[in-house]
Amino acid sequence: MKKFYLFSTLAVILFSAVAFTSDTNLLVGKWEYSSTYQGGPFKLLAIFRANGTFDGFINKKEFVSGTYHMNHDTLYMSDPTCNAKYEGVYKVEFFGQRDSLKFHVVQDTCAGRREGTNDKLFRKVINAAK
């Protein structure tokens, strides 16, 4: 009986340690903003990877690559179009079942990045099972 309690206690401690230390990055994946521009469809796709890199595509053409990191609900991102050494700072607000989000600028002097992200509603791209 002692072994059972010892094993149970160890299992609870191990599970608790894993549960509280795992920091899943909800931003990892593909996110798309859809709109119209000059009378035609406009799609902005952002791909955030677990290794801290991202790529941006406008209408399926890559236009930016950079790095990012998250600290709770705050995103820090940089790319060479706005000086790779400078990070823009955004609050990330998730909606629903975390299948959509908005970026809210905290500080970013890069006008193009601000205009392409600030207060835009991005939806998570879910790949259909094949």
Short mmCIF file of C-alpha atoms in Angstrom, two decimals:
data_model
loop_
_atom_site.label_atom_id
_atom_site.label_comp_id
_atom_site.label_asym_id
_atom_site.label_seq_id
_atom_site.Cartn_x
_atom_site.Cartn_y
_atom_site.Cartn_z
CA MET A 1 0.00 0.00 0.00
CA LYS A 2 2.92 2.35 0.75
CA LYS A 3 4.24 1.82 -2.78
CA PHE A 4 0.85 2.75 -4.23
CA TYR A 5 0.72 6.04 -2.28
CA LEU A 6 4.32 6.82 -3.14
CA PHE A 7 3.69 6.09 -6.83
CA SER A 8 0.45 8.14 -6.80
CA THR A 9 2.14 11.08 -5.12
CA LEU A 10 5.03 10.97 -7.58
CA ALA A 11 2.64 10.78 -10.53
CA VAL A 12 0.67 13.81 -9.28
CA ILE A 13 3.86 15.83 -8.73
CA LEU A 14 5.23 14.92 -12.16
CA PHE A 15 1.93 15.70 -13.90
CA SER A 16 1.65 19.03 -12.09
CA ALA A 17 5.20 20.01 -13.03
CA VAL A 18 4.60 19.22 -16.68
CA ALA A 19 1.19 20.91 -16.74
CA PHE A 20 2.43 24.14 -15.19
CA THR A 21 5.71 24.43 -17.09
CA SER A 22 4.49 23.65 -20.59
CA ASP A 23 4.17 26.96 -22.37
CA THR A 24 2.30 26.35 -25.59
CA ASN A 25 2.59 29.10 -28.12
CA LEU A 26 -0.94 29.72 -29.41
CA LEU A 27 0.42 31.87 -32.23
CA VAL A 28 2.13 28.96 -34.00
CA GLY A 29 0.31 28.17 -37.23
CA LYS A 30 -1.15 29.95 -40.25
CA TRP A 31 -3.30 33.06 -39.83
CA GLU A 32 -5.14 34.87 -42.63
CA TYR A 33 -6.66 38.32 -43.00
CA SER A 34 -9.04 38.74 -45.95
CA SER A 35 -10.31 42.00 -47.43
CA THR A 36 -10.53 43.87 -50.71
CA TYR A 37 -8.03 46.31 -52.17
CA GLN A 38 -8.60 48.40 -55.29
CA GLY A 39 -11.70 46.36 -56.11
CA GLY A 40 -10.00 42.95 -55.90
CA PRO A 41 -9.48 40.31 -53.24
CA PHE A 42 -6.68 40.87 -50.77
CA LYS A 43 -5.33 38.11 -48.55
CA LEU A 44 -2.57 38.49 -46.00
CA LEU A 45 -1.24 35.16 -44.70
CA ALA A 46 1.13 35.02 -41.73
CA ILE A 47 2.88 31.78 -40.82
CA PHE A 48 4.33 31.66 -37.30
CA ARG A 49 6.65 28.74 -36.53
CA ALA A 50 7.62 27.23 -33.19
CA ASN A 51 11.29 28.09 -33.86
CA GLY A 52 10.54 31.84 -33.60
CA THR A 53 10.43 32.68 -37.31
CA PHE A 54 7.56 33.95 -39.42
CA ASP A 55 6.75 34.59 -43.07
CA GLY A 56 4.17 36.92 -44.55
CA PHE A 57 2.41 36.49 -47.91
CA ILE A 58 0.16 38.87 -49.82
CA ASN A 59 -2.06 37.06 -52.31
CA LYS A 60 0.23 33.98 -52.11
CA LYS A 61 3.45 35.96 -52.76
CA GLU A 62 6.01 36.14 -49.99
CA PHE A 63 6.84 39.70 -48.99
CA VAL A 64 8.43 39.44 -45.55
CA SER A 65 10.29 37.04 -43.24
CA GLY A 66 11.40 37.73 -39.73
CA THR A 67 11.65 36.62 -36.14
CA TYR A 68 9.31 36.87 -33.18
CA HIS A 69 8.80 35.80 -29.62
CA MET A 70 5.85 35.84 -27.27
CA ASN A 71 5.72 36.84 -23.62
CA HIS A 72 2.25 35.91 -22.35
CA ASP A 73 -0.10 37.94 -24.60
CA THR A 74 2.60 40.26 -25.96
CA LEU A 75 4.24 39.71 -29.34
CA TYR A 76 7.70 41.06 -30.19
CA MET A 77 8.52 40.87 -33.90
CA SER A 78 11.24 42.11 -36.23
CA ASP A 79 11.98 41.87 -39.93
CA PRO A 80 14.48 43.40 -42.37
CA THR A 81 11.90 45.63 -44.09
CA CYS A 82 11.80 47.77 -40.94
CA ASN A 83 15.31 47.14 -39.53
CA ALA A 84 15.86 43.59 -38.29
CA LYS A 85 17.34 44.90 -35.02
CA TYR A 86 14.15 46.78 -34.11
CA GLU A 87 11.20 44.94 -32.55
CA GLY A 88 7.61 46.04 -32.86
CA VAL A 89 5.49 45.26 -29.81
CA TYR A 90 1.86 44.11 -30.05
CA LYS A 91 -0.78 42.76 -27.68
CA VAL A 92 -2.39 39.63 -29.10
CA GLU A 93 -6.09 39.16 -28.43
CA PHE A 94 -7.54 35.71 -29.15
CA PHE A 95 -11.24 35.16 -29.83
CA GLY A 96 -13.65 32.25 -29.80
CA GLN A 97 -11.87 28.96 -29.42
CA ARG A 98 -8.60 30.71 -30.19
CA ASP A 99 -9.30 30.37 -33.89
CA SER A 100 -9.12 34.10 -34.57
CA LEU A 101 -7.03 36.96 -33.25
CA LYS A 102 -6.25 40.64 -33.44
CA PHE A 103 -2.92 42.38 -33.00
CA HIS A 104 -3.01 45.71 -31.12
CA VAL A 105 0.04 47.93 -31.52
CA VAL A 106 1.81 48.82 -28.28
CA GLN A 107 4.89 50.33 -29.90
CA ASP A 108 6.09 50.09 -33.48
CA THR A 109 7.64 52.81 -35.62
CA CYS A 110 7.38 50.63 -38.75
CA ALA A 111 4.38 52.07 -40.60
CA GLY A 112 3.98 49.14 -43.01
CA ARG A 113 3.92 46.55 -40.24
CA ARG A 114 1.49 48.63 -38.16
CA GLU A 115 -0.87 49.13 -41.10
CA GLY A 116 -0.79 45.43 -42.00
CA THR A 117 -1.50 44.12 -38.53
CA ASN A 118 -3.00 46.64 -36.13
CA ASP A 119 -6.63 45.83 -35.25
CA LYS A 120 -7.03 43.46 -38.21
CA LEU A 121 -8.99 40.25 -37.57
CA PHE A 122 -6.95 37.19 -38.56
CA ARG A 123 -8.51 33.73 -38.74
CA LYS A 124 -6.60 30.52 -38.16
CA VAL A 125 -6.13 28.50 -41.33
CA ILE A 126 -7.12 24.90 -40.72
CA ASN A 127 -5.85 22.41 -43.29
CA ALA A 128 -8.46 19.89 -44.36
CA ALA A 129 -7.55 16.28 -43.56
CA LYS A 130 -6.63 14.27 -46.64
#
